[in-house]
Short mmCIF file of C-alpha atoms in Angstrom, two decimals:
data_model
loop_
_atom_site.label_atom_id
_atom_site.label_comp_id
_atom_site.label_asym_id
_atom_site.label_seq_id
_atom_site.Cartn_x
_atom_site.Cartn_y
_atom_site.Cartn_z
CA UNK Q 161 74.68 128.65 123.80
CA UNK Q 162 72.39 125.87 123.79
CA UNK Q 163 74.52 122.96 125.13
CA UNK Q 164 73.27 119.48 124.25
CA UNK Q 165 71.67 117.34 127.40
CA UNK Q 166 73.33 114.02 128.30
CA UNK Q 167 70.43 111.70 126.43
CA UNK Q 168 70.73 114.40 122.71
CA UNK Q 169 74.49 114.25 122.98
CA UNK Q 170 75.06 110.52 123.48
CA UNK Q 171 72.93 110.56 119.96
CA UNK Q 172 75.08 112.93 117.83
CA UNK Q 173 77.76 110.66 118.79
CA UNK Q 174 75.72 106.95 118.24
CA UNK Q 175 74.24 108.05 115.40
CA UNK Q 176 76.10 110.60 113.62
CA UNK Q 177 80.00 111.02 114.44
CA UNK Q 178 80.69 107.61 115.51
CA UNK Q 179 78.98 106.18 112.22
CA UNK Q 180 80.57 108.15 109.81
CA UNK Q 181 83.81 107.18 111.96
CA UNK Q 182 83.31 103.81 111.56
CA UNK Q 183 83.05 103.62 107.90
CA UNK Q 184 86.71 105.14 108.12
CA UNK Q 185 87.70 109.37 107.54
CA UNK Q 186 90.78 108.77 105.49
CA UNK Q 187 89.98 105.25 103.58
CA UNK Q 188 87.38 103.90 103.42
CA UNK Q 189 86.10 100.16 105.24
CA UNK Q 190 84.21 98.05 102.80
CA UNK Q 191 83.04 96.52 105.58
CA UNK Q 192 81.42 99.45 107.61
CA UNK Q 193 80.32 100.67 103.99
CA UNK Q 194 78.02 97.73 103.22
CA UNK Q 195 76.47 97.69 106.79
CA UNK Q 196 76.05 101.85 106.55
CA UNK Q 197 74.16 101.41 103.45
CA UNK Q 198 71.96 98.57 104.64
CA UNK Q 199 71.23 100.62 106.96
CA UNK Q 200 70.94 103.86 105.46
CA UNK Q 201 73.37 105.52 108.46
CA UNK Q 202 73.49 108.81 106.65
CA UNK Q 203 69.50 109.57 106.36
CA UNK Q 204 69.16 108.72 110.23
CA UNK Q 205 72.24 110.99 110.94
CA UNK Q 206 70.62 113.86 108.29
CA UNK Q 207 67.44 113.13 110.94
CA UNK Q 208 69.27 113.57 113.93
CA UNK Q 209 71.08 116.89 113.10
CA UNK Q 210 67.11 118.32 111.90
CA UNK Q 211 65.92 117.11 114.87
CA UNK Q 212 68.54 118.95 117.56
CA UNK Q 213 67.86 122.02 115.70
CA UNK Q 214 64.28 121.33 115.78
CA UNK Q 215 64.90 121.35 118.81
CA UNK Q 216 68.00 123.27 120.57
CA UNK Q 217 67.94 126.21 117.37
CA UNK Q 218 70.00 127.83 114.45
CA UNK Q 219 73.11 127.91 117.08
CA UNK Q 220 76.38 125.81 117.18
CA UNK Q 221 75.19 123.09 120.48
CA UNK Q 222 77.36 122.34 122.01
CA UNK Q 223 77.16 118.55 123.43
CA UNK Q 224 78.44 117.30 127.05
CA UNK Q 225 82.03 115.94 126.60
CA UNK Q 226 84.27 115.86 129.53
CA UNK Q 227 87.23 118.02 129.52
CA UNK Q 228 86.77 119.46 126.29
CA UNK Q 229 84.41 122.21 124.31
CA UNK Q 230 82.81 120.55 121.81
CA UNK Q 231 80.24 121.83 119.12
CA UNK Q 232 77.66 120.78 116.16
CA UNK Q 233 77.35 123.19 113.79
CA UNK Q 234 73.86 123.34 112.95
CA UNK Q 235 73.23 126.79 110.69
CA UNK Q 236 74.60 127.70 107.18
CA UNK Q 237 75.67 131.19 107.93
CA UNK Q 238 77.83 130.17 111.11
CA UNK Q 239 78.89 126.99 108.54
CA UNK Q 240 80.62 130.04 106.43
CA UNK Q 241 81.63 132.17 109.22
CA UNK Q 242 83.69 128.74 110.03
CA UNK Q 243 85.59 128.11 107.10
CA UNK Q 244 85.79 131.85 105.81
CA UNK Q 245 87.73 133.16 108.91
CA UNK Q 246 89.88 130.09 109.05
CA UNK Q 247 93.30 129.69 109.48
CA UNK Q 248 92.43 132.72 112.27
CA UNK Q 249 90.64 131.90 114.24
CA UNK Q 250 89.29 128.27 113.28
CA UNK Q 251 92.60 126.22 112.70
CA UNK Q 252 91.44 123.34 110.56
CA UNK Q 253 94.59 121.45 111.68
CA UNK Q 254 92.90 119.99 114.92
CA UNK Q 255 94.17 117.41 117.55
CA UNK Q 256 92.42 114.88 115.79
CA UNK Q 257 93.37 115.35 112.58
CA UNK Q 258 96.90 115.94 112.93
CA UNK Q 259 96.39 111.80 114.61
CA UNK Q 260 95.49 111.08 111.64
CA UNK Q 261 97.62 112.38 109.36
CA UNK Q 262 100.71 111.51 111.46
CA UNK Q 263 100.43 107.92 110.28
CA UNK Q 264 101.59 109.34 106.10
CA UNK Q 265 101.94 112.40 106.18
CA UNK Q 266 103.01 114.79 109.08
CA UNK Q 267 104.33 117.25 106.83
CA UNK Q 268 101.32 118.18 105.02
CA UNK Q 269 99.67 121.84 105.23
CA UNK Q 270 96.66 119.94 106.57
CA UNK Q 271 98.43 118.34 110.37
CA UNK Q 272 100.70 122.22 110.48
CA UNK Q 273 100.25 125.48 111.61
CA UNK Q 274 101.66 128.54 111.67
CA UNK Q 275 104.38 129.94 109.12
CA UNK Q 276 104.51 126.44 107.77
CA UNK Q 277 101.17 126.00 107.02
CA UNK Q 278 101.05 129.00 104.99
CA UNK Q 279 104.19 128.08 103.06
CA UNK Q 280 102.87 124.85 102.50
CA UNK Q 281 99.58 126.19 101.91
CA UNK Q 282 101.09 128.34 98.75
CA UNK Q 283 103.06 125.35 98.30
CA UNK Q 284 100.04 123.87 96.58
CA UNK Q 285 97.93 126.34 95.40
CA UNK Q 286 101.16 127.05 93.00
CA UNK Q 287 101.72 123.04 92.00
CA UNK Q 288 97.60 121.96 91.58
CA UNK Q 289 97.02 123.52 88.35
CA UNK Q 290 95.77 121.79 86.01
CA UNK Q 291 96.40 124.10 83.18
CA UNK Q 292 100.62 123.54 84.62
CA UNK Q 293 99.11 119.83 82.82
CA UNK Q 294 98.16 118.44 80.35
CA UNK Q 295 95.71 115.98 83.09
CA UNK Q 296 92.93 115.14 80.32
CA UNK Q 297 95.54 113.62 77.80
CA UNK Q 298 95.86 111.68 80.65
CA UNK Q 299 93.22 110.74 81.61
CA UNK Q 300 91.59 110.45 78.06
CA UNK Q 301 94.55 107.98 77.17
CA UNK Q 302 93.46 105.31 81.05
CA UNK Q 303 89.75 105.48 80.15
CA UNK Q 304 90.19 104.05 76.87
CA UNK Q 305 91.30 101.08 78.02
CA UNK Q 306 88.62 101.31 80.32
CA UNK Q 307 85.83 101.20 77.41
CA UNK Q 308 87.17 98.83 76.26
CA UNK Q 309 87.52 96.30 79.07
CA UNK Q 310 84.03 97.88 80.07
CA UNK Q 311 82.53 96.91 76.11
CA UNK Q 312 83.78 93.40 76.78
CA UNK Q 313 81.95 92.90 80.35
CA UNK Q 314 79.12 94.28 79.42
CA UNK Q 315 79.76 96.31 83.05
CA UNK Q 316 81.84 98.62 84.86
CA UNK Q 317 82.24 97.85 88.88
CA UNK Q 318 84.09 98.99 91.55
CA UNK Q 319 87.45 97.07 91.14
CA UNK Q 320 87.84 98.21 87.61
CA UNK Q 321 87.00 101.30 87.78
CA UNK Q 322 89.86 101.92 90.31
CA UNK Q 323 92.73 99.88 88.61
CA UNK Q 324 92.49 102.49 86.17
CA UNK Q 325 91.92 105.39 88.34
CA UNK Q 326 94.46 104.56 90.57
CA UNK Q 327 97.05 104.25 87.58
CA UNK Q 328 95.89 107.89 86.78
CA UNK Q 329 96.62 108.78 89.75
CA UNK Q 330 100.18 108.09 89.58
CA UNK Q 331 100.52 109.87 86.15
CA UNK Q 332 99.85 112.80 86.86
CA UNK Q 333 101.36 112.89 90.34
CA UNK Q 334 104.34 110.62 89.93
CA UNK Q 335 104.92 110.58 85.71
CA UNK Q 336 103.59 107.35 83.34
CA UNK Q 337 107.52 105.96 85.24
CA UNK Q 338 104.87 105.55 88.01
CA UNK Q 339 102.01 104.37 86.64
CA UNK Q 340 102.19 100.68 87.36
CA UNK Q 341 103.95 100.87 90.88
CA UNK Q 342 100.06 100.14 92.33
CA UNK Q 343 102.76 98.41 95.88
CA UNK Q 344 103.38 102.04 96.46
CA UNK Q 345 99.25 103.27 96.63
CA UNK Q 346 99.21 99.84 98.51
CA UNK Q 347 101.55 100.45 101.76
CA UNK Q 348 99.89 104.26 101.21
CA UNK Q 349 96.57 102.53 102.12
CA UNK Q 350 98.19 100.35 104.43
CA UNK Q 351 99.55 103.44 106.15
CA UNK Q 352 95.43 106.09 105.66
CA UNK Q 353 93.95 102.55 107.41
CA UNK Q 354 96.26 102.92 110.27
CA UNK Q 355 95.11 106.94 110.18
CA UNK Q 356 92.24 105.73 110.71
CA UNK Q 357 92.69 105.00 114.29
CA UNK Q 358 94.15 108.24 114.37
CA UNK Q 359 95.41 108.44 118.41
CA UNK Q 360 94.37 104.50 118.60
CA UNK Q 361 97.13 103.16 116.56
CA UNK Q 362 100.89 102.72 116.86
CA UNK Q 363 102.51 104.62 114.09
CA UNK Q 364 104.32 101.81 111.78
CA UNK Q 365 107.33 103.88 110.92
CA UNK Q 366 109.56 100.82 109.46
CA UNK Q 367 106.50 100.92 106.71
CA UNK Q 368 106.63 104.84 105.94
CA UNK Q 369 110.28 104.73 105.26
CA UNK Q 370 109.81 102.17 102.48
CA UNK Q 371 106.70 104.50 101.20
CA UNK Q 372 108.63 107.68 101.75
CA UNK Q 373 111.91 106.36 99.86
CA UNK Q 374 110.15 104.68 96.91
CA UNK Q 375 107.69 107.83 96.66
CA UNK Q 376 111.42 110.05 97.17
CA UNK Q 377 112.79 107.43 93.54
CA UNK Q 378 109.32 108.36 91.37
CA UNK Q 379 109.95 112.96 92.51
CA UNK Q 380 113.95 112.69 91.48
CA UNK Q 381 112.53 111.52 88.48
CA UNK Q 382 110.77 114.37 88.04
CA UNK Q 383 108.76 112.93 85.15
CA UNK Q 384 107.46 115.75 82.47
CA UNK Q 385 103.80 116.41 82.18
CA UNK Q 386 103.11 115.54 86.02
CA UNK Q 387 103.00 117.14 89.58
CA UNK Q 388 107.03 116.15 90.46
CA UNK Q 389 107.88 118.06 87.09
CA UNK Q 390 106.54 120.91 89.35
CA UNK Q 391 108.50 121.46 92.34
CA UNK Q 392 112.03 119.94 94.13
CA UNK Q 393 112.01 116.54 94.89
CA UNK Q 394 112.42 117.36 98.20
CA UNK Q 395 109.80 120.39 98.61
CA UNK Q 396 106.99 117.47 96.59
CA UNK Q 397 107.81 114.64 99.05
CA UNK Q 398 106.63 116.38 102.04
CA UNK Q 399 103.19 116.98 100.41
CA UNK Q 400 102.63 114.32 97.70
CA UNK Q 401 100.94 111.48 99.93
CA UNK Q 402 98.03 114.14 100.58
CA UNK Q 403 97.85 114.31 96.46
CA UNK Q 404 97.39 110.88 96.11
CA UNK Q 405 95.25 110.29 98.73
CA UNK Q 406 92.65 113.10 97.88
CA UNK Q 407 92.85 110.72 94.05
CA UNK Q 408 90.65 107.78 96.04
CA UNK Q 409 88.31 110.52 96.97
CA UNK Q 410 87.59 112.36 93.25
CA UNK Q 411 88.07 108.40 92.11
CA UNK Q 412 84.80 107.71 94.16
CA UNK Q 413 83.08 110.69 93.95
CA UNK Q 414 83.27 109.91 89.59
CA UNK Q 415 81.93 106.43 89.90
CA UNK Q 416 78.87 107.98 92.27
CA UNK Q 417 78.43 110.54 89.48
CA UNK Q 418 78.06 107.89 86.67
CA UNK Q 419 75.40 105.79 88.44
CA UNK Q 420 73.49 109.12 89.25
CA UNK Q 421 73.75 109.83 84.87
CA UNK Q 422 76.44 112.95 85.56
CA UNK Q 423 78.13 114.54 83.19
CA UNK Q 424 81.46 117.12 83.91
CA UNK Q 425 82.12 119.04 86.42
CA UNK Q 426 78.96 119.38 87.20
CA UNK Q 427 78.33 115.63 88.02
CA UNK Q 428 81.20 115.94 89.19
CA UNK Q 429 80.46 118.64 92.27
CA UNK Q 430 76.37 116.78 92.16
CA UNK Q 431 78.32 113.41 93.54
CA UNK Q 432 80.28 114.98 95.85
CA UNK Q 433 76.78 116.89 97.54
CA UNK Q 434 75.17 114.01 97.47
CA UNK Q 435 77.66 111.85 99.01
CA UNK Q 436 80.42 114.13 100.37
CA UNK Q 437 84.26 112.14 100.56
CA UNK Q 438 84.85 113.79 103.72
CA UNK Q 439 81.28 114.16 105.60
CA UNK Q 440 82.77 116.39 108.68
CA UNK Q 441 84.89 118.93 108.55
CA UNK Q 442 86.97 120.15 111.62
CA UNK Q 443 88.00 123.36 112.61
CA UNK Q 444 89.59 124.28 116.53
CA UNK Q 445 89.25 127.48 117.45
CA UNK Q 446 93.11 129.32 119.06
CA UNK Q 447 90.93 132.04 121.15
CA UNK Q 448 87.05 132.17 122.82
CA UNK Q 449 84.10 133.49 120.17
CA UNK Q 450 81.01 135.17 120.35
CA UNK Q 451 78.50 132.90 118.76
CA UNK Q 452 75.45 134.65 118.88
CA UNK Q 453 75.45 137.20 121.43
CA UNK Q 454 76.93 133.88 123.79
CA UNK Q 455 81.14 133.08 124.51
CA UNK Q 456 82.51 129.38 122.86
CA UNK Q 457 86.41 129.07 125.19
CA UNK Q 458 89.17 128.37 123.81
CA UNK Q 459 89.93 125.10 121.69
CA UNK Q 460 86.17 124.88 121.20
CA UNK Q 461 86.29 121.88 118.65
CA UNK Q 462 83.49 122.69 115.94
CA UNK Q 463 82.19 120.65 113.57
CA UNK Q 464 80.33 120.61 110.25
CA UNK Q 465 78.66 117.83 109.63
CA UNK Q 466 78.33 118.43 104.94
CA UNK Q 467 75.85 115.63 104.41
CA UNK Q 468 73.11 117.27 106.76
CA UNK Q 469 73.62 120.60 104.81
CA UNK Q 470 73.95 119.25 101.71
CA UNK Q 471 70.84 117.20 101.36
CA UNK Q 472 68.60 120.29 102.37
CA UNK Q 473 68.31 120.96 98.58
CA UNK Q 474 67.46 117.12 98.07
CA UNK Q 475 67.34 113.74 96.77
CA UNK Q 476 68.34 114.09 93.06
CA UNK Q 477 70.48 114.80 90.50
CA UNK Q 478 70.67 119.28 90.31
CA UNK Q 479 73.88 120.21 88.11
CA UNK Q 480 72.23 123.89 87.92
CA UNK Q 481 73.06 124.65 91.75
CA UNK Q 482 76.67 124.86 90.17
CA UNK Q 483 78.33 127.46 90.74
CA UNK Q 484 77.03 128.02 93.86
CA UNK Q 485 77.18 130.51 96.03
CA UNK Q 486 74.86 128.25 98.88
CA UNK Q 487 77.21 128.55 102.16
CA UNK Q 488 76.87 125.68 102.94
CA UNK Q 489 77.17 123.48 99.78
CA UNK Q 490 81.13 122.34 100.78
CA UNK Q 491 82.25 119.42 98.74
CA UNK Q 492 85.19 120.30 98.66
CA UNK Q 493 85.47 122.90 102.12
CA UNK Q 494 85.60 126.77 101.42
CA UNK Q 495 87.22 129.38 102.37
CA UNK Q 496 90.84 130.04 102.73
CA UNK Q 497 90.99 126.47 103.29
CA UNK Q 498 89.45 125.33 100.21
CA UNK Q 499 90.80 122.53 98.74
CA UNK Q 500 93.93 123.98 96.56
CA UNK Q 501 93.34 120.79 94.71
CA UNK Q 502 89.98 121.36 93.61
CA UNK Q 503 89.96 122.58 90.13
CA UNK Q 504 92.73 119.72 89.03
CA UNK Q 505 90.43 117.16 89.81
CA UNK Q 506 87.29 118.94 88.65
CA UNK Q 507 89.20 118.20 85.61
CA UNK Q 508 90.50 114.97 86.10
CA UNK Q 509 87.14 113.50 86.84
CA UNK Q 510 85.38 115.31 84.64
CA UNK Q 511 87.42 113.87 82.19
CA UNK Q 512 87.05 110.46 82.94
CA UNK Q 513 83.29 111.01 83.41
CA UNK Q 514 82.63 112.68 80.26
CA UNK Q 515 85.30 109.67 78.21
CA UNK Q 516 83.64 106.73 79.65
CA UNK Q 517 79.70 108.27 79.17
CA UNK Q 518 81.34 109.89 75.46
CA UNK Q 519 81.38 105.45 74.50
CA UNK Q 520 79.44 103.99 76.77
CA UNK Q 521 74.92 103.82 77.77
CA UNK Q 522 75.51 103.14 81.80
CA UNK Q 523 72.56 101.88 84.11
CA UNK Q 524 71.70 104.85 86.40
CA UNK Q 525 70.14 104.97 89.88
CA UNK Q 526 66.14 106.30 90.17
CA UNK Q 527 65.49 109.01 92.03
CA UNK Q 528 65.66 110.04 94.79
CA UNK Q 529 68.64 109.08 95.30
CA UNK Q 530 69.56 107.11 98.90
CA UNK Q 531 71.75 109.17 101.72
CA UNK Q 532 74.42 106.21 101.61
CA UNK Q 533 75.62 104.55 98.72
CA UNK Q 534 78.62 102.20 98.81
CA UNK Q 535 80.84 102.52 96.00
CA UNK Q 536 82.55 99.58 96.28
CA UNK Q 537 79.12 97.44 95.20
CA UNK Q 538 78.32 99.33 92.36
CA UNK Q 539 78.68 97.61 89.81
CA UNK Q 540 76.61 99.68 86.48
CA UNK Q 541 75.73 97.49 83.38
CA UNK Q 542 77.28 99.06 79.89
CA UNK Q 543 75.78 99.17 76.74
CA UNK Q 544 78.09 100.57 73.83
CA UNK Q 545 75.55 104.35 72.76
CA UNK Q 546 73.07 103.91 71.83
CA UNK Q 547 72.12 100.51 72.56
CA UNK Q 548 69.60 99.86 74.92
CA UNK Q 549 71.12 101.06 78.57
CA UNK Q 550 69.83 98.11 81.42
CA UNK Q 551 69.87 98.23 85.51
CA UNK Q 552 73.04 98.76 87.84
CA UNK Q 553 72.88 95.38 90.27
#
């Protein structure tokens, strides 16, 4: 098993892992995203990963970390194995993930192990089905308001899009009564910002109690055409923070899909390929495991840096890639721990994308697309369908 030199371990942390953490893994930090885009941090990270593979070969690369076993995954087939053999022997509830999610969702399936994980995972798989709700009607209703706004202003900025997208999220999860409760998702955003620091930030238990009480009030209404109507409030309450959290990433993907001229679910998937909203996928081994003829010990943390694998397929818009069986194209992860809300995201985000594009022509980025794209500063010039488009500013 190859072991990185101390210098190369330092490069892996300085150029790949730390910049990814700095951008915010639970909620994006605007200032860090601006800096990352300026220096194209992901391009440097992808080059670093390629150099490590060229130097050490395709097998998982152990980093020199005192007191821990940490390995970078460098080969697509190893990505496939790692995700296919989840949760045993490669568990998704790593120590870092549990520490982060405990700030706002300590009972989520991603932070659980054993029978509790199996129960919570099945619950999510049953509830998060788009065919159980009229998702398209909710999205189109809110998108129509956004279309009118953009027609008046001539551009779509992230803040305007996000405001409408969160209304969609709250309606899908909580029902129409939650549509305008921005205070709820603002509290969740604060808790998620604390979660970015994982072990290093004290838990704000009072804020979490306030958030949970407010959330439970919405869930108890069990409004028709909402996820809240599909399960008892007590069961839904343990998973709903993550449902709301996931809509943030879906909104980012949708805005970027507009910026590249994407349409439908394939446009959403391409946006997530080019700029993964889960750039680092972690697994922790529960037993010693064998890789390319050598062994890695129990409790090894495996790191999959998704942008490295996703950019194998180029820097242009390639919707023909989807659906795919490519083992390392994993915008929603893969295997038994694949995102249970994948289809719900594709329907809601794809409907928003197509509804906006049915009425408006948006300016788009020119390929090759940058490795890092700061959604916070995207401003897409727009005209009524059929008029001449303008450039992104």
